[in-house]
XYZ file of C-alpha atoms in Angstrom:
765
model
C -4.175 -14.528 -58.935
C -7.220 -15.160 -56.739
C -4.981 -16.651 -54.035
C -2.735 -13.564 -54.147
C -5.768 -11.268 -53.844
C -7.059 -13.217 -50.825
C -3.653 -13.070 -49.156
C -3.399 -9.318 -49.694
C -6.931 -8.768 -48.428
C -6.302 -10.917 -45.382
C -3.057 -9.106 -44.647
C -4.781 -5.722 -44.905
C -7.516 -6.684 -42.499
C -5.232 -8.562 -40.102
C -3.595 -5.380 -38.854
C -2.724 -5.891 -35.200
C -2.893 -2.913 -32.856
C -1.112 -2.649 -29.526
C -2.222 -0.197 -26.806
C 0.330 1.084 -24.285
C -0.710 2.811 -21.053
C 1.768 4.643 -18.826
C 1.720 4.969 -15.079
C 0.951 8.263 -13.393
C -1.114 7.704 -10.279
C -4.544 9.312 -10.389
C -3.760 10.816 -13.797
C -3.976 7.278 -15.171
C -7.755 7.555 -14.978
C -7.433 9.488 -18.253
C -6.725 6.127 -19.921
C -10.414 5.275 -19.486
C -11.212 8.179 -21.802
C -8.761 6.808 -24.363
C -10.527 3.431 -24.307
C -13.912 5.125 -24.772
C -12.708 7.137 -27.753
C -11.091 4.133 -29.456
C -14.167 1.926 -29.070
C -16.549 4.657 -30.225
C -14.511 4.943 -33.411
C -14.267 1.172 -33.858
C -10.465 1.096 -33.571
C -9.324 -2.469 -32.766
C -7.280 -3.249 -29.660
C -5.417 -6.534 -29.952
C -2.805 -6.240 -27.188
C -2.340 -4.142 -24.057
C 0.703 -3.333 -21.955
C 0.569 -1.052 -18.954
C 2.275 0.127 -15.806
C 0.836 1.192 -12.459
C -2.538 2.917 -12.989
C -2.174 2.230 -16.689
C -1.726 -1.415 -15.761
C -4.939 -1.366 -13.735
C -7.060 0.230 -16.478
C -5.495 -2.029 -19.087
C -6.083 -5.124 -16.961
C -9.745 -4.282 -16.518
C -10.178 -3.997 -20.283
C -8.203 -7.216 -20.809
C -10.423 -8.939 -18.227
C -13.572 -8.268 -20.250
C -14.846 -4.985 -18.807
C -16.123 -2.428 -21.300
C -14.938 1.205 -21.115
C -18.362 2.226 -19.790
C -18.163 -0.427 -17.055
C -14.667 0.703 -16.118
C -15.871 4.317 -15.982
C -18.800 3.343 -13.751
C -16.451 1.578 -11.332
C -14.072 4.559 -11.263
C -16.956 6.943 -10.515
C -18.273 4.814 -7.649
C -17.822 5.515 -3.945
C -16.217 2.075 -3.671
C -13.345 3.191 -5.892
C -12.635 6.215 -3.672
C -12.662 3.926 -0.648
C -10.175 1.554 -2.289
C -7.619 4.185 -3.245
C -7.906 5.997 0.102
C -7.690 2.882 2.244
C -11.261 3.031 3.548
C -13.898 0.356 3.526
C -17.631 0.713 3.827
C -19.532 0.363 7.071
C -20.949 -3.021 6.063
C -17.462 -4.454 6.460
C -15.958 -2.483 9.331
C -16.891 -5.195 11.841
C -17.863 -2.912 14.705
C -17.785 -5.897 17.098
C -13.988 -5.729 17.275
C -13.636 -1.964 17.351
C -12.621 -0.169 20.517
C -14.489 2.805 21.946
C -13.444 6.041 20.188
C -10.634 7.992 21.783
C -8.717 11.182 21.040
C -5.890 9.529 19.086
C -4.590 11.370 16.024
C -1.505 9.325 15.133
C -1.150 5.553 15.255
C 2.016 3.515 14.764
C 2.500 -0.229 15.000
C 5.728 -1.316 16.647
C 6.711 -4.946 16.057
C 9.064 -6.550 18.572
C 11.035 -9.596 17.518
C 12.801 -12.031 19.828
C 15.842 -9.766 19.935
C 13.648 -6.814 21.000
C 14.354 -4.847 17.845
C 11.702 -2.285 17.021
C 10.256 -1.735 13.558
C 7.522 0.585 12.315
C 5.099 -0.089 9.475
C 6.112 2.015 6.517
C 3.051 2.118 4.228
C 0.968 5.287 4.297
C -2.303 3.922 2.861
C -4.230 0.945 4.158
C -4.251 -1.638 1.351
C -6.889 -3.918 2.898
C -9.852 -2.794 0.725
C -7.710 -2.536 -2.413
C -6.395 -6.095 -2.104
C -9.875 -7.566 -1.916
C -11.221 -5.279 -4.646
C -8.643 -6.609 -7.098
C -9.680 -10.176 -6.258
C -13.313 -9.313 -7.012
C -12.425 -7.610 -10.285
C -9.898 -10.040 -11.751
C -10.190 -13.558 -10.266
C -12.867 -14.739 -12.688
C -10.846 -13.602 -15.712
C -7.844 -15.474 -14.297
C -9.992 -18.588 -14.064
C -11.026 -18.317 -17.730
C -7.461 -17.733 -18.921
C -5.981 -20.355 -16.578
C -3.537 -17.683 -15.400
C -2.156 -17.179 -18.906
C -2.353 -13.493 -19.843
C -2.326 -14.421 -23.551
C -5.731 -16.043 -23.079
C -7.473 -13.063 -21.540
C -10.118 -11.156 -23.496
C -7.187 -9.072 -24.756
C -3.608 -10.415 -24.387
C -1.963 -8.358 -21.671
C 1.343 -7.538 -19.964
C 2.157 -5.349 -16.995
C 5.392 -4.170 -15.447
C 6.739 -4.586 -11.912
C 10.067 -3.565 -10.374
C 12.434 -5.821 -8.461
C 14.248 -3.254 -6.336
C 16.850 -5.709 -5.042
C 18.145 -6.558 -8.525
C 17.053 -3.127 -9.831
C 15.365 -4.707 -12.830
C 12.071 -4.275 -14.592
C 10.052 -7.489 -14.824
C 7.344 -8.221 -17.385
C 4.451 -10.201 -15.899
C 2.735 -12.492 -18.398
C 1.160 -15.208 -16.248
C -0.114 -16.024 -12.793
C -2.869 -14.371 -10.803
C -4.073 -11.283 -12.658
C -5.162 -9.719 -9.350
C -1.670 -10.127 -7.879
C -0.009 -8.774 -11.011
C -2.190 -5.665 -10.932
C -1.626 -5.218 -7.196
C 2.130 -5.466 -7.802
C 2.305 -3.006 -10.687
C 0.790 -0.158 -8.642
C 2.786 -0.667 -5.425
C 4.332 2.781 -5.036
C 7.101 2.504 -2.414
C 6.179 3.887 1.011
C 2.577 4.482 -0.121
C 1.719 0.756 -0.312
C 3.440 -2.253 1.153
C 5.203 -4.545 -1.371
C 3.876 -7.987 -2.276
C 5.677 -11.178 -3.147
C 5.464 -12.274 -6.781
C 7.253 -15.468 -7.828
C 9.371 -15.316 -4.696
C 10.429 -11.679 -5.187
C 9.245 -8.567 -3.386
C 8.204 -6.165 -6.115
C 7.100 -2.558 -6.395
C 5.453 -0.216 -8.892
C 6.590 -0.968 -12.444
C 6.986 2.762 -13.046
C 10.276 2.691 -11.154
C 12.118 1.299 -14.180
C 9.615 1.244 -17.057
C 6.752 3.677 -16.846
C 5.818 3.512 -20.539
C 6.230 -0.107 -21.699
C 6.147 0.437 -25.461
C 9.353 -1.616 -25.742
C 7.608 -4.516 -24.018
C 4.699 -4.218 -26.446
C 7.122 -4.515 -29.361
C 9.073 -7.386 -27.844
C 6.119 -9.447 -26.611
C 3.499 -8.904 -29.330
C 5.152 -7.238 -32.356
C 1.991 -5.336 -33.399
C 1.644 -3.683 -36.790
C 0.622 -0.428 -35.170
C 0.967 1.010 -31.702
C -1.090 3.566 -29.789
C 0.593 4.928 -26.678
C -1.100 7.081 -24.048
C 1.199 8.784 -21.569
C -0.056 10.678 -18.513
C 3.185 11.139 -16.635
C 6.597 12.701 -17.003
C 9.268 12.641 -14.351
C 11.331 15.666 -15.308
C 10.603 19.313 -16.083
C 11.991 20.970 -19.185
C 12.415 24.060 -17.053
C 12.820 23.986 -13.297
C 9.581 25.298 -11.742
C 9.836 28.806 -10.378
C 7.267 28.405 -7.608
C 8.073 25.271 -5.613
C 5.179 25.669 -3.214
C 4.030 23.092 -0.671
C 1.592 21.590 -3.141
C 4.409 20.826 -5.560
C 6.704 19.578 -2.811
C 4.083 17.020 -1.795
C 4.246 15.574 -5.309
C 8.040 15.164 -5.442
C 7.733 11.699 -3.939
C 5.652 10.541 -6.901
C 8.053 12.140 -9.409
C 10.960 10.401 -7.735
C 9.344 6.992 -8.163
C 8.304 7.236 -11.819
C 10.737 6.840 -14.691
C 10.445 9.227 -17.610
C 8.220 8.214 -20.525
C 10.048 8.297 -23.877
C 7.692 9.178 -26.721
C 10.188 8.154 -29.422
C 9.931 4.431 -28.662
C 6.358 4.370 -29.966
C 7.866 4.084 -33.460
C 6.861 5.482 -36.842
C 3.834 3.161 -37.037
C 2.391 4.579 -33.895
C 0.426 7.426 -32.364
C 1.568 9.066 -29.130
C -1.259 10.561 -27.023
C -0.414 13.051 -24.274
C -3.499 14.394 -22.425
C -3.225 17.870 -20.920
C -3.048 17.072 -17.212
C -0.639 19.667 -15.818
C -3.245 21.043 -13.402
C -3.965 17.619 -11.878
C -1.911 15.745 -9.318
C -0.913 12.096 -9.244
C -2.312 11.680 -5.722
C -5.792 13.211 -6.063
C -8.295 10.585 -7.259
C -11.357 12.802 -6.719
C -11.774 14.464 -10.179
C -12.560 11.194 -11.979
C -14.916 12.684 -14.577
C -12.513 15.467 -15.487
C -9.548 13.119 -15.878
C -11.513 10.708 -18.066
C -12.661 13.612 -20.249
C -9.087 14.853 -20.678
C -8.058 11.417 -21.892
C -11.044 11.227 -24.221
C -10.451 14.699 -25.675
C -6.742 14.054 -26.272
C -7.506 10.776 -28.051
C -10.215 12.349 -30.184
C -7.771 15.092 -31.166
C -5.441 12.397 -32.535
C -8.246 10.319 -34.040
C -7.734 11.525 -37.669
C -4.136 10.269 -37.591
C -5.189 7.014 -35.887
C -7.821 6.356 -38.561
C -5.406 7.252 -41.325
C -2.807 4.860 -39.944
C -5.141 1.979 -39.035
C -7.662 0.972 -41.677
C -9.113 -2.021 -39.851
C -12.365 -1.521 -37.904
C -14.282 -3.555 -35.348
C -18.043 -3.084 -35.211
C -19.908 -2.587 -31.946
C -21.802 -5.853 -32.530
C -18.668 -7.880 -33.152
C -16.908 -6.450 -30.099
C -19.948 -6.957 -27.854
C -20.331 -10.547 -29.051
C -16.665 -11.326 -28.422
C -16.796 -9.755 -24.939
C -20.019 -11.596 -24.074
C -18.497 -14.926 -25.097
C -15.466 -14.335 -22.870
C -17.501 -13.149 -19.893
C -19.924 -16.065 -20.182
C -17.032 -18.418 -19.466
C -16.294 -16.788 -16.102
C -17.123 -19.249 -13.294
C -19.452 -17.939 -10.611
C -17.886 -17.056 -7.280
C -18.475 -20.290 -5.385
C -15.901 -21.204 -2.744
C -15.354 -24.737 -1.472
C -12.506 -24.172 0.973
C -10.391 -21.672 2.887
C -6.630 -22.152 3.052
C -4.465 -20.437 5.673
C -0.679 -20.092 5.643
C 1.971 -18.151 7.530
C 0.673 -19.091 10.982
C 1.010 -21.962 13.444
C -1.665 -24.629 13.886
C -3.412 -22.886 16.793
C -3.574 -19.572 14.931
C -4.741 -21.395 11.801
C -7.718 -22.799 13.703
C -8.584 -19.334 14.969
C -8.586 -17.894 11.433
C -10.526 -20.784 9.901
C -13.298 -20.355 12.482
C -13.830 -16.785 11.293
C -14.968 -18.238 7.934
C -17.000 -21.058 9.483
C -20.287 -21.775 7.752
C -22.931 -24.489 8.050
C -22.922 -24.806 4.257
C -20.518 -26.827 2.145
C -19.772 -23.810 -0.044
C -19.331 -20.082 0.493
C -20.293 -17.166 -1.726
C -18.222 -14.020 -2.198
C -20.071 -12.139 0.551
C -19.319 -14.936 3.046
C -15.655 -14.741 2.142
C -15.628 -10.953 2.289
C -17.182 -10.893 5.744
C -14.685 -13.446 7.038
C -11.809 -11.473 5.533
C -12.887 -8.250 7.210
C -13.358 -10.049 10.511
C -9.762 -11.160 10.214
C -8.272 -7.789 9.272
C -10.205 -6.144 12.102
C -7.975 -8.130 14.457
C -5.033 -5.925 15.427
C -2.806 -8.975 15.901
C -1.875 -9.249 12.243
C 0.833 -7.143 10.658
C -0.075 -8.445 7.201
C -3.152 -10.218 5.886
C -2.921 -10.878 2.168
C -5.841 -12.580 0.375
C -5.690 -14.810 -2.716
C -8.329 -16.537 -4.805
C -7.516 -19.544 -6.997
C -9.848 -21.495 -9.256
C -10.114 -25.287 -8.986
C -11.321 -26.627 -12.322
C -11.914 -30.136 -10.930
C -14.624 -28.885 -8.560
C -15.644 -25.785 -10.553
C -15.119 -23.716 -7.427
C -12.631 -21.331 -5.883
C -10.288 -21.602 -2.927
C -9.801 -18.541 -0.768
C -6.242 -18.341 0.507
C -5.081 -16.194 3.397
C -1.417 -15.407 3.905
C -1.187 -13.973 7.408
C 1.753 -12.696 9.417
C 0.865 -12.421 13.093
C 3.298 -10.416 15.173
C 3.636 -9.676 18.827
C 3.273 -5.973 18.350
C 2.414 -2.790 20.156
C 0.112 -0.175 18.728
C 1.122 3.276 19.916
C -1.318 6.206 19.788
C -0.846 9.929 20.252
C -3.529 12.583 20.204
C -5.596 15.016 22.224
C -6.649 18.552 21.403
C -5.470 22.150 21.481
C -8.237 24.620 22.249
C -8.852 28.312 22.843
C -10.608 27.291 26.062
C -8.623 25.716 28.914
C -9.715 22.190 27.938
C -6.619 21.217 25.938
C -5.119 17.853 26.745
C -2.706 15.194 25.559
C -3.696 11.605 24.835
C -1.315 8.632 24.887
C -2.305 5.050 24.230
C -0.645 1.661 23.878
C -2.067 -1.714 22.898
C -0.537 -5.187 22.780
C -2.022 -7.994 20.686
C -1.371 -11.710 20.818
C -2.985 -14.593 18.948
C -3.175 -18.274 19.748
C -6.402 -20.280 19.702
C -7.970 -17.099 21.043
C -7.096 -13.458 20.408
C -5.788 -11.438 23.342
C -5.672 -7.651 23.551
C -4.218 -5.589 26.405
C -4.174 -1.809 26.418
C -3.695 1.341 28.402
C -4.401 5.019 27.784
C -3.761 8.350 29.440
C -5.340 11.785 29.184
C -3.591 14.722 30.804
C -4.799 18.322 30.887
C -5.886 21.180 33.080
C -9.549 20.206 32.871
C -9.502 16.444 32.366
C -7.232 13.605 33.474
C -7.765 9.909 32.987
C -6.020 6.560 33.195
C -7.462 3.381 31.750
C -6.294 -0.249 31.694
C -8.119 -2.873 29.672
C -7.892 -6.456 28.530
C -9.976 -8.532 26.144
C -10.187 -12.129 24.949
C -11.953 -12.956 21.671
C -13.330 -16.458 21.105
C -13.861 -17.373 17.422
C -16.850 -19.580 18.154
C -19.785 -20.027 15.783
C -21.265 -16.952 17.432
C -18.166 -14.823 18.184
C -17.825 -13.870 21.836
C -15.553 -11.585 23.798
C -14.831 -11.230 27.488
C -13.228 -8.004 28.663
C -12.271 -6.068 31.748
C -11.649 -2.342 32.050
C -10.406 -0.191 34.914
C -10.881 3.554 34.516
C -10.044 6.625 36.586
C -11.487 9.996 35.493
C -10.915 13.402 37.041
C -12.856 16.493 35.944
C -12.215 20.041 37.207
C -14.957 22.335 35.920
C -13.572 25.391 37.688
C -10.637 25.332 35.259
C -13.047 25.585 32.316
C -15.093 28.504 33.604
C -14.193 30.747 30.724
C -15.396 30.308 27.159
C -13.965 33.248 25.310
C -13.814 35.819 28.116
C -13.576 35.301 31.864
C -16.841 34.025 33.307
C -18.050 36.189 36.222
C -19.748 33.124 37.717
C -17.277 30.225 37.647
C -18.347 26.686 38.530
C -16.758 25.188 41.651
C -17.140 21.501 40.890
C -14.529 18.751 40.914
C -15.420 15.163 40.091
C -13.487 11.926 40.315
C -14.847 8.555 39.358
C -13.361 5.084 39.362
C -14.865 1.982 37.861
C -14.094 -1.644 37.195
C -16.148 -2.841 34.250
C -16.513 -6.528 33.367
C -17.976 -7.089 29.899
C -19.231 -9.855 27.670
C -20.291 -9.181 24.097
C -21.597 -10.862 20.948
C -22.250 -9.434 17.467
C -25.680 -9.217 15.841
C -24.261 -8.165 12.451
C -21.290 -6.227 11.159
C -22.316 -2.902 12.649
C -24.217 -4.097 15.714
C -23.239 -5.783 18.968
C -24.801 -6.619 22.322
C -22.657 -6.027 25.398
C -23.415 -6.990 28.999
C -21.688 -4.781 31.602
C -21.121 -5.428 35.310
C -19.585 -2.285 36.752
C -18.290 -1.472 40.221
C -18.387 2.276 40.856
C -16.664 4.746 43.171
C -17.613 8.413 42.614
C -16.178 11.303 44.578
C -17.817 14.691 43.897
C -16.659 17.911 45.575
C -18.686 21.080 44.990
C -19.740 24.463 46.318
C -23.439 24.405 47.334
C -23.901 28.109 46.428
C -21.279 28.388 43.669
C -18.933 30.621 45.680
C -15.536 29.910 47.144
C -13.103 31.829 49.358
C -9.868 31.092 51.154
C -10.599 28.762 54.083
C -13.730 27.265 52.541
C -14.255 23.526 52.442
C -16.311 22.094 49.597
C -19.187 19.721 50.196
C -18.423 16.122 49.313
C -20.606 13.270 48.070
C -19.163 9.780 47.659
C -21.188 7.135 45.872
C -20.081 3.507 45.995
C -22.200 1.093 44.048
C -22.821 -1.428 41.316
C -24.299 -0.919 37.863
C -25.517 -3.637 35.535
C -26.236 -2.789 31.891
C -27.349 -4.508 28.738
C -26.391 -2.421 25.701
C -27.372 -2.759 22.062
C -24.905 -0.722 20.010
C -24.793 -0.009 16.288
C -22.284 2.315 14.657
C -21.508 3.002 11.004
C -20.454 6.667 11.275
C -17.638 7.655 8.934
C -15.843 9.717 11.582
C -15.534 9.558 15.345
C -16.301 13.298 15.547
C -18.039 15.603 13.061
C -19.468 12.700 11.066
C -21.197 13.301 7.735
C -22.383 9.802 6.880
C -23.753 6.664 8.540
C -25.618 6.270 11.793
C -25.050 5.524 15.458
C -27.703 3.780 17.556
C -27.566 2.822 21.220
C -30.177 1.247 23.478
C -29.277 0.455 27.081
C -31.139 -1.097 30.008
C -29.512 -0.247 33.333
C -29.877 -1.073 36.996
C -27.864 0.867 39.579
C -27.588 0.354 43.315
C -25.230 1.952 45.819
C -24.701 4.029 48.929
C -24.503 7.809 49.010
C -22.238 9.274 51.681
C -22.521 13.040 52.117
C -20.055 15.175 54.082
C -20.950 18.896 54.361
C -18.333 21.632 53.902
C -18.252 24.993 55.644
C -19.219 27.437 52.909
C -22.498 28.356 54.691
C -20.775 28.833 58.070
C -21.286 32.623 58.047
C -24.814 32.503 56.651
C -27.414 33.848 59.088
C -29.699 31.122 60.390
C -27.712 28.283 58.862
C -27.587 25.039 60.777
C -24.842 22.666 59.684
C -26.210 19.597 57.957
C -25.285 16.257 59.435
C -23.333 13.649 57.522
C -25.734 11.445 55.535
C -25.490 7.841 54.402
C -28.284 6.527 52.189
C -28.843 3.453 50.067
C -30.235 4.095 46.581
C -31.298 1.878 43.734
C -32.956 2.642 40.420
C -33.511 1.431 36.879
C -33.231 3.370 33.631
C -33.573 2.992 29.881
C -31.647 5.191 27.482
C -31.958 5.379 23.690
C -29.841 7.471 21.319
C -29.777 7.678 17.547
C -27.617 9.845 15.310
C -28.313 9.499 11.593
C -27.161 11.282 8.431
C -29.966 10.337 6.101
C -30.191 12.956 3.334
C -27.378 13.634 0.868
C -27.926 16.166 -1.924
C -24.669 16.847 -3.785
C -22.802 19.030 -1.283
C -25.551 19.182 1.360
C -26.134 16.641 4.114
C -28.950 16.610 6.660
C -28.720 14.616 9.857
C -30.425 14.392 13.196
C -29.903 13.145 16.720
C -32.611 12.021 19.128
C -32.119 10.909 22.714
C -34.417 9.842 25.503
C -34.029 8.624 29.076
C -36.656 7.085 31.360
C -35.599 6.536 34.952
C -36.947 6.267 38.486
C -33.663 7.570 39.894
C -34.301 9.150 43.320
C -33.212 12.550 44.574
C -29.895 12.604 46.396
C -29.215 14.602 49.551
C -28.993 18.070 47.988
C -29.284 20.024 44.773
C -25.759 19.583 43.423
C -25.309 15.964 44.470
C -28.531 15.162 42.593
C -27.404 17.022 39.463
C -23.990 15.387 39.423
C -25.340 11.854 39.353
C -28.212 12.515 36.933
C -28.209 11.704 33.199
C -27.087 14.595 30.992
C -27.601 15.566 27.359
C -24.417 16.633 25.557
C -25.560 18.273 22.305
C -22.475 20.191 21.143
C -18.851 19.241 20.626
C -17.697 20.871 23.886
C -20.720 20.013 26.051
C -18.822 17.491 28.178
C -16.391 20.205 29.206
C -19.189 22.387 30.630
C -21.384 21.802 33.649
C -24.838 22.478 32.169
C -27.294 22.189 35.057
C -30.349 22.819 32.844
C -29.461 19.952 30.496
C -29.766 17.304 33.236
C -32.797 15.318 34.375
C -33.684 11.793 35.416
C -36.188 11.573 32.558
C -35.984 13.637 29.392
C -36.396 13.786 25.627
C -33.947 15.653 23.428
C -32.948 16.006 19.813
C -31.807 18.251 17.042
C -30.851 18.619 13.413
C -27.441 18.858 11.755
C -27.008 20.839 8.537
C -23.728 20.215 6.734
C -22.543 21.867 3.552
C -19.314 20.703 1.941
C -17.408 23.734 0.681
C -14.751 21.498 -0.857
C -13.080 18.223 -0.092
C -12.595 17.879 3.691
C -13.992 21.352 4.507
C -17.537 21.495 5.905
C -19.832 24.243 7.099
C -22.002 22.983 9.971
C -25.102 24.537 11.544
C -26.810 22.577 14.313
C -29.722 23.262 16.664
C -31.034 21.191 19.602
C -33.895 21.122 22.105
C -33.923 19.542 25.566
C -37.239 18.748 27.278
C -36.963 17.411 30.845
C -39.942 15.662 32.373
C -39.249 17.487 35.635
C -36.415 19.933 36.185
C -34.575 20.009 39.479
C -35.276 23.037 41.691
C -33.193 24.338 44.543
C -35.180 24.613 47.774
C -33.795 26.869 50.472
C -30.029 26.985 50.653
C -29.261 23.631 49.027
C -32.192 21.253 49.247
C -33.666 19.843 46.036
C -37.112 19.072 44.686
C -38.826 18.561 41.332
C -40.366 21.405 39.345
C -43.728 20.975 37.646
C -43.775 18.424 34.869
C -42.986 19.504 31.284
C -42.834 23.234 31.916
C -39.395 24.085 30.584
C -37.624 23.529 27.278
C -33.962 24.361 26.724
C -32.093 25.013 23.510
C -28.540 25.000 22.211
C -26.986 25.688 18.829
C -23.683 25.880 17.018
C -22.431 27.176 13.682
C -18.952 26.903 12.279
C -16.469 25.395 9.868
C -14.594 22.092 10.189
C -11.491 21.096 8.269
C -10.820 17.359 8.324
C -7.063 16.845 8.208
C -5.421 13.397 8.010
C -4.612 13.753 11.713
C -7.957 15.021 12.954
C -10.449 17.909 12.800
C -9.757 21.620 13.012
C -12.935 23.426 14.051
C -13.923 27.070 14.525
C -17.444 27.534 15.863
C -19.828 29.808 17.706
C -21.656 27.883 20.437
C -24.808 28.905 22.259
C -26.430 27.317 25.337
C -29.699 28.283 27.022
C -28.511 27.445 30.533
C -28.883 29.036 33.962
C -26.165 31.467 32.945
C -26.515 32.201 29.253
C -23.383 30.729 27.751
C -22.086 31.698 24.344
C -18.687 32.018 22.817
C -16.270 31.192 20.062
C -14.340 27.936 20.184
C -11.338 26.960 18.093
C -9.906 23.508 18.603
C -7.453 21.238 16.818
C -7.897 17.529 17.480
C -10.624 15.488 19.125
C -12.828 16.564 22.048
C -13.374 12.974 23.135
C -13.194 11.639 26.698
C -13.691 8.328 28.458
C -17.243 7.699 29.598
C -18.184 8.441 33.180
C -18.764 5.559 35.539
C -22.552 6.104 35.579
C -22.954 6.350 31.805
C-alpha cells in the first residue's frame, strides 16, 4: 500500500509541461510576457518548441536566460540594431569606410565567369544578427554538446526546406545556427545552410509546432501561445498601404491551428491586431500584451496543472546550468570558402600577439572583415573544443568579383537638384583592391571622380589610395532661394585634383590619413557682381600642391541630419602654388578705370583646421548637439577681393550652405560653432532647430573697385539659423526648413529637398 501511495504521489508531481511558441515576426516578443507570467505563478516548463520569433524567445529560455534577462535584452538598443541590420559605432570600422556621398540606393551585382548578373535579394543586413546569436547561444551549445535535449530546457525549433517543401525539426547542432535558420523570412534575410540544406523560416510550413511537441516530448500538458494568423475570417474592407506592406509576412506564415493543442492544453492568443509583424519598436507594449493574455488564462492553467516550481528551485537549477558555460576564450580562427591567398588576408585581420583571443577580439576582427566590400557572404560560427577548453571561431566567406552600383542625389525647390551615380569594383587576393567611380550631374553642381585603393592586412592595417576629382560649381544658377534674387552671384568655379593617400587606423572610429594633392583651380567671376552681354569675367587659375595630415573620427548614425554619435577632424595643411590672374572687361566703361595687368604670383601657407560635431545629450525624445570649428592660417591675400574669397576657408553651417556663396562666412582664420536641438515627433520624424555664430579674426574688405584688404580684428560676428522637420525614409531624408543667413545680402527662404545635399570636397579642403 505504501508503494502504491508513493507511485501515485510521484506520478502526480511528475506532470510534464510543454510550451509551444508560434512565429509572428515582431509580435513574437509577446512570448516574453508569457514566460514572465508562467514563472511568476510557478508553472513548470519542461519542454519548449518554437518557430521563428517564437523559436528565438524559446531558445533563449532553453539556453538558461531568465524572462527578466530576455526582456532586458529585447528592450536594449542592441536588439533594435540587430533586427534592423545596424551595428553600433564601436564596430563600424571607419577605417574602411568611403567618404559620404549622395547615394540613396545600393545594389551589389555579382559577375560570374559567364558574365551573368545577379543581385542580392535580402532586404535587411544580417551581419549584426548573425554575431548576436553566436554571443547569446554558443555557451549553451557548449554545455549541451550540441544536443538540444541537454539544454537548460529541452528544445526544438522548426525550419523549412523550400526545395523539398518540407518542415524540418531541429534537435541538435549549433543552437545559434538553428535559431538563425528558424527566423529566416524569405527575401528579408538570406538563407543559411543547415546539414547541407538551404533552409528558411520554419513558419512557412509549421508556424505553431504543437504537433512537434507531442511527437518529440509527449508532455502531460501543453501550453500554446500563438501571435500570428495567416488568414482573415472576413476580407478586410480597407486594404490601405499599411496593410499591403504586411502581405509579404502573411504570405510566408502558415496558419496556426488552435485545435492541435489538445484537451490537456491551454491556448493563449494575445490581442495584437493593432501591431505589425515588422515593427520591433513597441517592445514593452508587446511583452505586456503577452503577459496580460497569459494571466487571463492563468486560472485554467493552474486548474489543469497542479505541479509548481518554487523561485528558489528554479533559480538554483538555472544557476547550475549557467555555471557550466565555458568562458569565451578562443584558441584559433578557421577560414573556409576562399583560396589560400584570401585565407591569409582574412586570418591577418584576427592577428593577435596573444595565444588566445577574447570575444571582443573576435568581434573586432569579424567587423573588419564584413567592412570589406569584396565579400558577398560572411557567415560566422563558434564551436567549442572540450580538449582545450576553448572555442574556435569559424568564418565561411564567399568572395565575389562584384560591382556595387549606387544611385542617389536630391530633388529640391531651389535649382540645386542633381543626380548621383556610382560604381565600385572589389577584388581580394593577398591584398584587397577597390576601384570606383562616381558622377554628379545638375544645373548647379557637376562632378566626376575616379578612385582606387589597396588595403594591406598587416599588423597595423594600412591602405594606399589615389583619387582624381573634377568639380564644377555654377553659383549663378542658384541665385534664387524661394523667390528670384535681385542680386545674383556671377561666380563659376572648376577644380581638379589628384590626391595620393596613405592611411592607418587608430581605433575602430578613428584613422590617420596623409594626403599629397596636386591642384588645378579655375575661378571665373564678376568683380562687381554685374554681368551684361559682351562682358568677360575675370579669371584666376591656381596651380599648386597641398600636403595634409588628417586625424578623422566618425561615429555619426547618419551621413546627414545625424542624431547620435560624433564627428571629429583635425588637419595640418601646407599649400604652395602659383596664382595666375587674367582680368575681364566688366569695368571697361567705368570712369577712371585702368585695366589691370595679368598677374602671376607664387603663394605658400600653412593652416590648421579642427571640427567637432557631437550629439551628447539624450532625454527621451529630445537630443542636444553642437558643432565647433576653428581655422588658423597665414594664408596671404590674392590679387583681388573675389580671388581671395574663393580660395579662403569657409564655414558651412546649414544643410544648403555649400550651394550658396556666403562671402561673410569666409576668412583665413576664424572660430565658429552652434547648437542643434532635435525633438523626435515619432519614429524617423524629427523637428530640428539650429543656430550658429561665425567669428572671423579679420574679415576681408573691398578696397576701391576690386582690391582687397583686412578689416580690423574681431569686429564682426555673423549668424545663421534653421528650423524645420526631417523625415528619414529608408532611401534618404525628406526635409522642409526655413533657413536664415546674416550675409552681405540678407538671405532667408524656405527649402524643401528629398535626398542628400552632399558633394565632393573641393580641392583646397
